Structure formats: C-alpha cells, structure tokens
mmCIF file of C-alpha atoms in Angstrom:
data_model
loop_
_atom_site.group_PDB
_atom_site.id
_atom_site.type_symbol
_atom_site.label_atom_id
_atom_site.label_comp_id
_atom_site.label_asym_id
_atom_site.label_seq_id
_atom_site.Cartn_x
_atom_site.Cartn_y
_atom_site.Cartn_z
ATOM 1 C CA MET A 42 -4.849 -26.760 7.138
ATOM 2 C CA LEU A 43 -2.169 -27.347 4.493
ATOM 3 C CA HIS A 44 -4.760 -26.982 1.735
ATOM 4 C CA GLU A 45 -5.895 -23.626 3.125
ATOM 5 C CA ILE A 46 -2.291 -22.362 3.271
ATOM 6 C CA LEU A 47 -1.671 -23.407 -0.335
ATOM 7 C CA PHE A 48 -4.921 -21.802 -1.506
ATOM 8 C CA LEU A 49 -4.094 -18.629 0.437
ATOM 9 C CA LEU A 50 -0.680 -18.409 -1.225
ATOM 10 C CA ALA A 51 -2.268 -19.139 -4.603
ATOM 11 C CA GLY A 52 -4.771 -16.352 -3.980
ATOM 12 C CA LEU A 53 -1.928 -13.961 -3.181
ATOM 13 C CA VAL A 54 -0.071 -14.851 -6.387
ATOM 14 C CA ILE A 55 -3.262 -14.511 -8.476
ATOM 15 C CA LEU A 56 -4.089 -11.191 -6.800
ATOM 16 C CA LEU A 57 -0.684 -9.617 -7.423
ATOM 17 C CA THR A 58 -0.411 -10.973 -10.975
ATOM 18 C CA ALA A 59 -3.924 -9.844 -11.891
ATOM 19 C CA GLY A 60 -3.305 -6.387 -10.430
ATOM 20 C CA GLU A 61 -0.105 -5.991 -12.437
ATOM 21 C CA LEU A 62 -1.750 -7.159 -15.669
ATOM 22 C CA LEU A 63 -4.789 -4.936 -15.181
ATOM 23 C CA VAL A 64 -2.582 -1.858 -14.734
ATOM 24 C CA ARG A 65 -0.474 -2.746 -17.785
ATOM 25 C CA GLY A 66 -3.544 -3.360 -19.931
ATOM 26 C CA ALA A 67 -5.285 -0.191 -18.746
ATOM 27 C CA VAL A 68 -2.155 1.915 -19.325
ATOM 28 C CA ASP A 69 -1.727 0.564 -22.855
ATOM 29 C CA LEU A 70 -5.411 1.160 -23.600
ATOM 30 C CA ALA A 71 -5.164 4.726 -22.301
ATOM 31 C CA ARG A 72 -2.073 5.376 -24.410
ATOM 32 C CA ALA A 73 -3.823 3.978 -27.478
ATOM 33 C CA LEU A 74 -6.681 6.403 -26.798
ATOM 34 C CA LYS A 75 -4.116 9.254 -26.542
ATOM 35 C CA VAL A 76 -4.789 9.920 -22.845
ATOM 36 C CA PRO A 77 -2.000 12.184 -21.457
ATOM 37 C CA ALA A 78 0.670 10.378 -19.442
ATOM 38 C CA LEU A 79 0.020 12.601 -16.421
ATOM 39 C CA ILE A 80 -3.647 11.575 -16.282
ATOM 40 C CA VAL A 81 -2.681 7.920 -16.666
ATOM 41 C CA SER A 82 -0.162 8.150 -13.834
ATOM 42 C CA LEU A 83 -2.494 9.948 -11.443
ATOM 43 C CA THR A 84 -5.498 7.711 -12.072
ATOM 44 C CA ILE A 85 -4.919 4.323 -13.680
ATOM 45 C CA VAL A 86 -1.467 3.664 -12.240
ATOM 46 C CA ALA A 87 -2.117 5.289 -8.856
ATOM 47 C CA PHE A 88 -5.394 3.484 -8.194
ATOM 48 C CA GLY A 89 -4.477 0.359 -10.167
ATOM 49 C CA THR A 90 -1.416 -0.401 -8.065
ATOM 50 C CA SER A 91 -3.698 -0.282 -4.988
ATOM 51 C CA ALA A 92 -6.197 -2.655 -6.643
ATOM 52 C CA PRO A 93 -5.037 -5.797 -4.749
ATOM 53 C CA GLU A 94 -5.518 -4.098 -1.373
ATOM 54 C CA ILE A 95 -8.852 -2.610 -2.494
ATOM 55 C CA PHE A 96 -10.260 -5.960 -3.631
ATOM 56 C CA VAL A 97 -9.042 -7.690 -0.472
ATOM 57 C CA SER A 98 -10.803 -5.060 1.647
ATOM 58 C CA ILE A 99 -14.069 -5.392 -0.278
ATOM 59 C CA GLN A 100 -13.981 -9.190 -0.071
ATOM 60 C CA ALA A 101 -13.059 -9.120 3.623
ATOM 61 C CA VAL A 102 -15.898 -6.774 4.596
ATOM 62 C CA MET A 103 -18.413 -8.732 2.505
ATOM 63 C CA SER A 104 -17.224 -11.933 4.228
ATOM 64 C CA ASP A 105 -17.653 -10.407 7.717
ATOM 65 C CA ALA A 106 -13.888 -10.431 8.135
ATOM 66 C CA GLY A 107 -13.335 -6.710 8.533
ATOM 67 C CA GLY A 108 -10.285 -7.351 10.682
ATOM 68 C CA ILE A 109 -8.434 -8.585 7.604
ATOM 69 C CA ALA A 110 -9.253 -5.353 5.746
ATOM 70 C CA LEU A 111 -8.015 -3.120 8.568
ATOM 71 C CA GLY A 112 -5.020 -5.352 9.248
ATOM 72 C CA ASN A 113 -4.091 -5.098 5.575
ATOM 73 C CA ILE A 114 -4.080 -1.284 5.714
ATOM 74 C CA ILE A 115 -2.137 -1.053 8.967
ATOM 75 C CA GLY A 116 0.245 -3.900 8.173
ATOM 76 C CA SER A 117 0.973 -2.660 4.642
ATOM 77 C CA ASN A 118 1.888 0.808 5.897
ATOM 78 C CA ILE A 119 4.168 -0.630 8.565
ATOM 79 C CA ALA A 120 5.784 -3.010 6.068
ATOM 80 C CA ASN A 121 6.243 -0.241 3.493
ATOM 81 C CA ILE A 122 8.190 1.903 5.945
ATOM 82 C CA LEU A 123 10.139 -0.559 8.071
ATOM 83 C CA MET A 124 10.650 -3.393 5.590
ATOM 84 C CA VAL A 125 10.504 -1.844 2.114
ATOM 85 C CA LEU A 126 12.720 1.115 3.071
ATOM 86 C CA GLY A 127 14.709 -0.560 5.843
ATOM 87 C CA PHE A 128 16.152 -3.624 4.112
ATOM 88 C CA PRO A 129 17.210 -1.848 0.866
ATOM 89 C CA ALA A 130 18.804 0.965 2.931
ATOM 90 C CA ILE A 131 21.274 -1.636 4.188
ATOM 91 C CA ILE A 132 22.405 -2.012 0.562
ATOM 92 C CA TYR A 133 22.427 1.684 -0.349
ATOM 93 C CA PRO A 134 21.133 4.773 1.531
ATOM 94 C CA MET A 135 17.576 5.885 0.721
ATOM 95 C CA SER A 136 17.604 9.573 -0.208
ATOM 96 C CA ALA A 137 15.031 11.856 1.430
ATOM 97 C CA HIS A 138 16.423 14.927 -0.327
ATOM 98 C CA VAL A 139 13.746 14.929 -3.020
ATOM 99 C CA PRO A 140 11.990 18.096 -4.294
ATOM 100 C CA GLY A 141 8.332 18.229 -3.297
ATOM 101 C CA LEU A 142 8.584 15.343 -0.831
ATOM 102 C CA ARG A 143 8.042 17.364 2.343
ATOM 103 C CA ARG A 144 4.466 18.311 1.431
ATOM 104 C CA HIS A 145 3.508 14.716 0.734
ATOM 105 C CA GLY A 146 5.269 13.673 3.935
ATOM 106 C CA MET A 147 3.008 16.058 5.841
ATOM 107 C CA ILE A 148 -0.042 14.651 4.038
ATOM 108 C CA VAL A 149 0.747 11.015 4.841
ATOM 109 C CA THR A 150 1.455 11.960 8.468
ATOM 110 C CA ALA A 151 -1.815 13.893 8.736
ATOM 111 C CA ALA A 152 -3.732 11.017 7.112
ATOM 112 C CA THR A 153 -2.143 8.555 9.551
ATOM 113 C CA LEU A 154 -3.077 10.690 12.558
ATOM 114 C CA VAL A 155 -6.649 11.108 11.278
ATOM 115 C CA PHE A 156 -6.900 7.333 10.728
ATOM 116 C CA ALA A 157 -5.669 6.752 14.293
ATOM 117 C CA PHE A 158 -8.114 9.382 15.621
ATOM 118 C CA ILE A 159 -10.976 7.544 13.906
ATOM 119 C CA ALA A 160 -9.798 4.256 15.402
ATOM 120 C CA TYR A 161 -9.635 5.544 18.979
ATOM 121 C CA MET A 162 -12.616 7.910 18.948
ATOM 122 C CA VAL A 163 -15.046 6.005 16.706
ATOM 123 C CA GLY A 164 -13.648 2.493 16.875
ATOM 124 C CA ALA A 165 -14.538 1.621 13.292
ATOM 125 C CA ILE A 166 -14.417 2.678 9.658
ATOM 126 C CA THR A 167 -18.112 3.349 9.078
ATOM 127 C CA PRO A 168 -19.786 3.886 5.687
ATOM 128 C CA LEU A 169 -19.939 7.634 6.393
ATOM 129 C CA ILE A 170 -16.233 7.723 7.224
ATOM 130 C CA GLY A 171 -15.643 5.670 4.084
ATOM 131 C CA VAL A 172 -17.305 8.410 2.041
ATOM 132 C CA ALA A 173 -15.107 11.061 3.703
ATOM 133 C CA LEU A 174 -11.912 9.088 3.049
ATOM 134 C CA THR A 175 -12.912 8.444 -0.570
ATOM 135 C CA VAL A 176 -13.652 12.116 -1.160
ATOM 136 C CA SER A 177 -10.279 12.939 0.424
ATOM 137 C CA ILE A 178 -8.295 10.721 -1.959
ATOM 138 C CA ILE A 179 -10.211 12.063 -4.966
ATOM 139 C CA CYS A 180 -9.471 15.648 -3.879
ATOM 140 C CA TYR A 181 -5.831 14.743 -3.315
ATOM 141 C CA VAL A 182 -5.517 13.335 -6.836
ATOM 142 C CA ILE A 183 -7.299 16.338 -8.383
ATOM 143 C CA ILE A 184 -5.009 18.780 -6.556
ATOM 144 C CA MET A 185 -1.928 16.871 -7.730
ATOM 145 C CA MET A 186 -3.277 16.857 -11.260
ATOM 146 C CA VAL A 187 -3.946 20.604 -11.289
ATOM 147 C CA GLU A 188 -0.539 21.427 -9.823
ATOM 148 C CA ALA A 189 1.265 19.101 -12.206
ATOM 149 C CA ARG A 190 -0.525 20.623 -15.214
ATOM 150 C CA ARG A 191 0.396 24.117 -14.057
ATOM 151 C CA GLY A 192 3.945 23.061 -13.280
ATOM 152 C CA THR A 193 3.699 24.783 -9.899
ATOM 153 C CA SER A 194 5.330 21.958 -7.947
ATOM 154 C CA GLU A 195 7.428 18.863 -8.433
ATOM 155 C CA ASN A 196 5.725 15.618 -7.570
ATOM 156 C CA PRO A 197 7.916 12.799 -6.254
ATOM 157 C CA ILE A 198 5.179 10.192 -5.928
ATOM 158 C CA LEU A 199 4.033 9.896 -9.549
ATOM 159 C CA ASP A 200 4.696 6.487 -11.062
ATOM 160 C CA ASP A 201 6.545 6.271 -14.340
ATOM 161 C CA VAL A 202 3.954 5.275 -16.926
ATOM 162 C CA GLU A 203 6.650 3.643 -19.066
ATOM 163 C CA GLU A 204 7.196 1.074 -16.327
ATOM 164 C CA PHE A 205 3.693 -0.279 -16.923
ATOM 165 C CA SER A 206 3.528 0.116 -20.694
ATOM 166 C CA ASP A 207 4.180 -2.714 -23.131
ATOM 167 C CA GLY A 208 3.680 -0.749 -26.337
ATOM 168 C CA ASP A 209 2.237 2.312 -28.014
ATOM 169 C CA GLY A 210 -0.734 0.785 -29.780
ATOM 170 C CA LEU A 211 -3.792 -1.289 -28.971
ATOM 171 C CA ALA A 212 -2.842 -4.984 -29.142
ATOM 172 C CA ILE A 213 -4.648 -8.224 -28.368
ATOM 173 C CA SER A 214 -2.446 -8.541 -25.269
ATOM 174 C CA THR A 215 -3.971 -5.314 -23.953
ATOM 175 C CA ILE A 216 -7.467 -6.795 -23.960
ATOM 176 C CA ILE A 217 -6.206 -10.083 -22.512
ATOM 177 C CA PHE A 218 -4.402 -8.265 -19.678
ATOM 178 C CA ILE A 219 -7.543 -6.288 -18.791
ATOM 179 C CA ILE A 220 -9.791 -9.368 -18.867
ATOM 180 C CA VAL A 221 -7.368 -11.458 -16.795
ATOM 181 C CA GLY A 222 -7.021 -8.586 -14.325
ATOM 182 C CA ILE A 223 -10.777 -8.104 -13.957
ATOM 183 C CA ILE A 224 -11.310 -11.839 -13.390
ATOM 184 C CA GLY A 225 -8.180 -12.469 -11.347
ATOM 185 C CA LEU A 226 -8.512 -9.680 -8.771
ATOM 186 C CA PRO A 227 -11.815 -10.810 -7.207
ATOM 187 C CA LEU A 228 -10.793 -14.477 -7.531
ATOM 188 C CA GLY A 229 -7.463 -13.892 -5.783
ATOM 189 C CA ALA A 230 -9.121 -11.767 -3.102
ATOM 190 C CA HIS A 231 -11.751 -14.465 -2.504
ATOM 191 C CA LEU A 232 -9.128 -17.213 -2.086
ATOM 192 C CA LEU A 233 -7.014 -15.004 0.142
ATOM 193 C CA VAL A 234 -9.776 -13.917 2.495
ATOM 194 C CA LYS A 235 -11.685 -17.199 2.625
ATOM 195 C CA ASN A 236 -8.641 -19.281 3.477
ATOM 196 C CA GLY A 237 -7.193 -16.555 5.695
ATOM 197 C CA VAL A 238 -10.317 -16.712 7.881
ATOM 198 C CA VAL A 239 -10.092 -20.520 8.086
ATOM 199 C CA ILE A 240 -6.414 -20.376 9.057
ATOM 200 C CA ALA A 241 -7.028 -17.699 11.679
ATOM 201 C CA THR A 242 -9.889 -19.739 13.160
ATOM 202 C CA SER A 243 -7.790 -22.916 13.183
ATOM 203 C CA LEU A 244 -4.892 -21.173 14.924
ATOM 204 C CA GLY A 245 -7.175 -19.354 17.335
ATOM 205 C CA VAL A 246 -5.820 -15.921 16.391
ATOM 206 C CA ARG A 247 -7.658 -12.731 15.470
ATOM 207 C CA GLU A 248 -8.396 -12.231 11.775
ATOM 208 C CA THR A 249 -6.421 -8.981 11.827
ATOM 209 C CA ILE A 250 -3.213 -11.025 12.179
ATOM 210 C CA ILE A 251 -3.706 -12.462 8.676
ATOM 211 C CA GLY A 252 -4.044 -8.951 7.270
ATOM 212 C CA LEU A 253 -1.083 -7.645 9.271
ATOM 213 C CA THR A 254 1.276 -10.426 8.252
ATOM 214 C CA VAL A 255 0.628 -12.613 5.217
ATOM 215 C CA ILE A 256 -1.474 -10.190 3.171
ATOM 216 C CA ALA A 257 0.424 -7.035 4.144
ATOM 217 C CA PHE A 258 3.789 -8.697 3.544
ATOM 218 C CA GLY A 259 2.646 -10.218 0.264
ATOM 219 C CA THR A 260 1.163 -7.027 -1.161
ATOM 220 C CA SER A 261 4.333 -5.131 -0.165
ATOM 221 C CA LEU A 262 6.649 -7.539 -2.012
ATOM 222 C CA PRO A 263 6.375 -5.734 -5.395
ATOM 223 C CA GLU A 264 7.407 -2.466 -3.738
ATOM 224 C CA LEU A 265 10.259 -4.237 -1.944
ATOM 225 C CA ALA A 266 11.544 -5.709 -5.209
ATOM 226 C CA THR A 267 11.335 -2.299 -6.911
ATOM 227 C CA VAL A 268 13.166 -0.491 -4.112
ATOM 228 C CA ILE A 269 15.881 -3.166 -3.859
ATOM 229 C CA SER A 270 16.403 -2.861 -7.616
ATOM 230 C CA ALA A 271 16.665 0.923 -7.262
ATOM 231 C CA ALA A 272 19.137 0.529 -4.395
ATOM 232 C CA LEU A 273 21.327 -1.831 -6.414
ATOM 233 C CA LYS A 274 21.326 0.715 -9.260
ATOM 234 C CA LYS A 275 22.025 3.524 -6.737
ATOM 235 C CA LYS A 276 18.812 5.286 -7.790
ATOM 236 C CA SER A 277 17.052 5.282 -4.440
ATOM 237 C CA ASP A 278 15.826 8.876 -4.707
ATOM 238 C CA VAL A 279 12.432 7.679 -6.023
ATOM 239 C CA ALA A 280 11.919 5.079 -3.286
ATOM 240 C CA ILE A 281 10.635 7.211 -0.414
ATOM 241 C CA GLY A 282 8.273 9.114 -2.729
ATOM 242 C CA SER A 283 6.670 5.902 -3.979
ATOM 243 C CA ILE A 284 6.255 4.578 -0.429
ATOM 244 C CA VAL A 285 4.689 7.840 0.769
ATOM 245 C CA GLY A 286 2.242 7.724 -2.153
ATOM 246 C CA SER A 287 1.428 4.061 -1.493
ATOM 247 C CA ASN A 288 0.695 4.729 2.188
ATOM 248 C CA ILE A 289 -1.547 7.697 1.364
ATOM 249 C CA PHE A 290 -3.582 5.513 -0.994
ATOM 250 C CA ASN A 291 -3.746 2.712 1.593
ATOM 251 C CA LEU A 292 -5.168 5.023 4.235
ATOM 252 C CA LEU A 293 -7.567 7.026 2.072
ATOM 253 C CA ALA A 294 -8.469 4.842 -0.930
ATOM 254 C CA VAL A 295 -8.389 1.387 0.689
ATOM 255 C CA GLY A 296 -9.771 2.792 3.932
ATOM 256 C CA GLY A 297 -12.507 4.531 1.990
ATOM 257 C CA VAL A 298 -13.489 1.392 0.100
ATOM 258 C CA THR A 299 -13.543 -0.546 3.384
ATOM 259 C CA GLY A 300 -16.144 1.874 4.711
ATOM 260 C CA LEU A 301 -18.161 1.970 1.499
ATOM 261 C CA ALA A 302 -18.289 -1.841 1.416
ATOM 262 C CA GLY A 303 -20.015 -1.868 4.804
ATOM 263 C CA GLY A 304 -17.401 -0.868 7.345
ATOM 264 C CA ALA A 305 -15.136 -2.653 9.800
ATOM 265 C CA ALA A 306 -14.390 -2.332 13.531
ATOM 266 C CA PHE A 307 -10.922 -2.114 15.094
ATOM 267 C CA ASP A 308 -10.143 -4.842 17.616
ATOM 268 C CA PRO A 309 -8.723 -3.963 21.079
ATOM 269 C CA VAL A 310 -5.264 -5.413 20.377
ATOM 270 C CA SER A 311 -4.921 -3.263 17.265
ATOM 271 C CA LEU A 312 -5.640 -0.173 19.340
ATOM 272 C CA ARG A 313 -2.984 -1.158 21.885
ATOM 273 C CA PHE A 314 -0.244 -2.387 19.558
ATOM 274 C CA ASP A 315 -0.711 -2.385 15.765
ATOM 275 C CA LEU A 316 -1.907 1.208 15.365
ATOM 276 C CA PRO A 317 0.749 2.718 17.657
ATOM 277 C CA VAL A 318 3.436 0.925 15.625
ATOM 278 C CA MET A 319 2.001 2.366 12.387
ATOM 279 C CA VAL A 320 1.871 5.872 13.853
ATOM 280 C CA VAL A 321 5.412 5.688 15.259
ATOM 281 C CA SER A 322 6.751 4.282 11.961
ATOM 282 C CA THR A 323 5.098 7.109 10.020
ATOM 283 C CA LEU A 324 6.439 9.747 12.407
ATOM 284 C CA LEU A 325 9.916 8.233 12.045
ATOM 285 C CA LEU A 326 9.682 8.514 8.267
ATOM 286 C CA PHE A 327 8.371 12.063 8.612
ATOM 287 C CA VAL A 328 11.470 13.026 10.624
ATOM 288 C CA PHE A 329 13.731 11.785 7.820
ATOM 289 C CA ILE A 330 11.640 13.643 5.225
ATOM 290 C CA ILE A 331 11.348 16.952 7.088
ATOM 291 C CA ARG A 332 15.089 16.958 7.863
ATOM 292 C CA ARG A 333 15.918 15.750 4.350
ATOM 293 C CA GLN A 334 18.109 13.139 5.973
ATOM 294 C CA ASP A 335 19.053 9.989 4.079
ATOM 295 C CA ILE A 336 18.065 6.638 5.566
ATOM 296 C CA GLY A 337 21.557 5.181 5.951
ATOM 297 C CA ARG A 338 22.722 1.650 6.662
ATOM 298 C CA VAL A 339 22.494 1.982 10.445
ATOM 299 C CA SER A 340 18.981 3.424 10.238
ATOM 300 C CA GLY A 341 18.086 0.698 7.730
ATOM 301 C CA LEU A 342 19.263 -1.971 10.159
ATOM 302 C CA VAL A 343 17.197 -0.408 12.947
ATOM 303 C CA MET A 344 14.095 -0.215 10.735
ATOM 304 C CA ALA A 345 14.517 -3.769 9.419
ATOM 305 C CA GLY A 346 15.072 -4.976 12.979
ATOM 306 C CA GLY A 347 11.959 -3.073 14.011
ATOM 307 C CA TYR A 348 9.902 -4.929 11.412
ATOM 308 C CA ILE A 349 11.247 -8.298 12.531
ATOM 309 C CA GLY A 350 10.490 -7.265 16.120
ATOM 310 C CA PHE A 351 6.955 -6.246 15.131
ATOM 311 C CA ILE A 352 6.239 -9.630 13.528
ATOM 312 C CA SER A 353 7.856 -11.463 16.444
ATOM 313 C CA THR A 354 5.762 -9.528 18.955
ATOM 314 C CA LEU A 355 2.595 -10.329 17.004
ATOM 315 C CA ALA A 356 3.509 -14.018 17.195
ATOM 316 C CA TYR A 357 4.197 -13.733 20.935
ATOM 317 C CA LEU A 358 0.971 -11.864 21.698
ATOM 318 C CA ASN A 359 -1.040 -14.549 19.911
ATOM 319 C CA SER A 360 0.889 -17.591 21.135
#
C-alpha cells in the first residue's frame, strides 16, 4: 500500500500545482487580451481556484467513487472553517468586521442548509440537482458582477488578480502554464482518486473518508498558507471573506459538477456525522459574521481543537 500512498500524495501535489499554474496562465492571458480585472476575478480566479476540487469530483464520479466527491465538498468546508480560520486565529485574531460580509455569510449558510436538505430528503446529488446548483453559482457570479460594476456594494470575497499575475503581456510562460494546468489537473485527479479508492478498500473504510481527510486537507492547504501569512502580517480582514467565497463555490460549483458528471449518493455515516459537523461549523462562522465579532485566540483554539476532534472521531468511527 506504500506505492498507493506515494502516488496519492504525488497526485495531490500535481493537482494543486497544475491548478495554480492554470489560474496564473489564464489570468495573464486575460490581462493580455485587456479583459477587465473584475471579470477576471469573478470568473477565471473564482472558478480556477476551485479547479482541483472540480476535477477530483468529476474523476471520482466517473470512477464510481462518488463518496470521494461528496467527502471532498463536506471535508473542505469543515477544514476551511475550523482549520484554516482556527489555527491562524491563534496567531492573530481573524476580523469579521468587513463591509459586505454579512450578505455573503447569509448566502453560504443558506447554501449549506440547502445542501443538507438535499442530503437528507433526496439522499444524493442527482444530475437534475447538479443543474440547479450550477445555475445557482452562475447566477451568484452574475449578480456579484453586476453589483460590482454598479458600485452598489462592497465585495469581500473577490480575489486580488495581482496575486495570480506574473506580468502584463503575453509571454511563453503563459502558454506553458495553461498547457501544464490542462494536462496536470486531470492527471493529478486520476492519481488521487484511483489510489484513494485502493487505500480505502485496503483499510476497509468508506471512500468518503479519503475525501474528508486527505483530499479535503490537501486542497485546503493553499488557503491555510495564505491565511497564516495574512495573520503574521496582521492583515486578517480578508481571510473570512475568502473562506466564505471558497465554501460557496464548493457547495454550488463543485456540487453542481458532481451532479452533472453523473451524481453521487450520501452514505449513512455522512448523514449522521459529517454533514452535521459541516452545518454546525457553518452556523458557528455565521454567528461571528452576523455579530461582526472577531475570531480571537480562544475561539481559534476551540475551532482548531474541533477540527482535531473531527479527524480523531473519523478515525475512531472507522477503526
């Protein structure tokens, strides 16, 4: 099983690297074509940063491993809240006093509750539900775009295009980044899912565990690094906004693609444990947002401890 673990880790590295390069190449290409920064941020960057999760979901569903796709969505959202916000908050408080954040907090909470409703009432992300989720994320992006153009509201979840730009003109590196990204994303997803299924089978655990742990943790590492860097620079005011945006895209975009690729069913343990943890974590974040209360060191310790407890409980339930 050592080979499968090494290939799984290699797939994760390839997936994350390819996703980063594809976004950088696409952003540079868009800038060279004089596409407005707002459009780039709301489309290329927003969807591109979710590309690893999207490709994993497609590969998982096509490999009859839908549990990995759903585990990735649920586990990523839990990790984003409890781990990505919790651990950095121990270094420096995460500010929830951000203009425009409350509305997006309500959206991510509503999307989470709808996702949970689908899980308990339908039991699966079907192709029809996939269409509905996809339409929802497209409408969400269009509304943000219209409001941003009109200047009617501040948007705390937009990524800074400069972060993903390596220059102002079209260079050979731009084409290389795009090609590597296009090739690397499906390759990384294939290695990740294929070896994840083998490992789950060997250990006698449900496939969802691989999505909840290894894949969710791995795909959340870039966000964790970014938020820790922001905390060290005492610029944590952008952290919660980026996490809220990431979770919205996980639920609607990745969930939508999961349905469009063929669909996936929720397993009984997810309904009893994983989903309730995601809902409670989201509601906890919503309380901080609606009260505009900073996530301080004590709260960060509780959230980080909650994530460790979540992983430990998963290990216990499957021991």
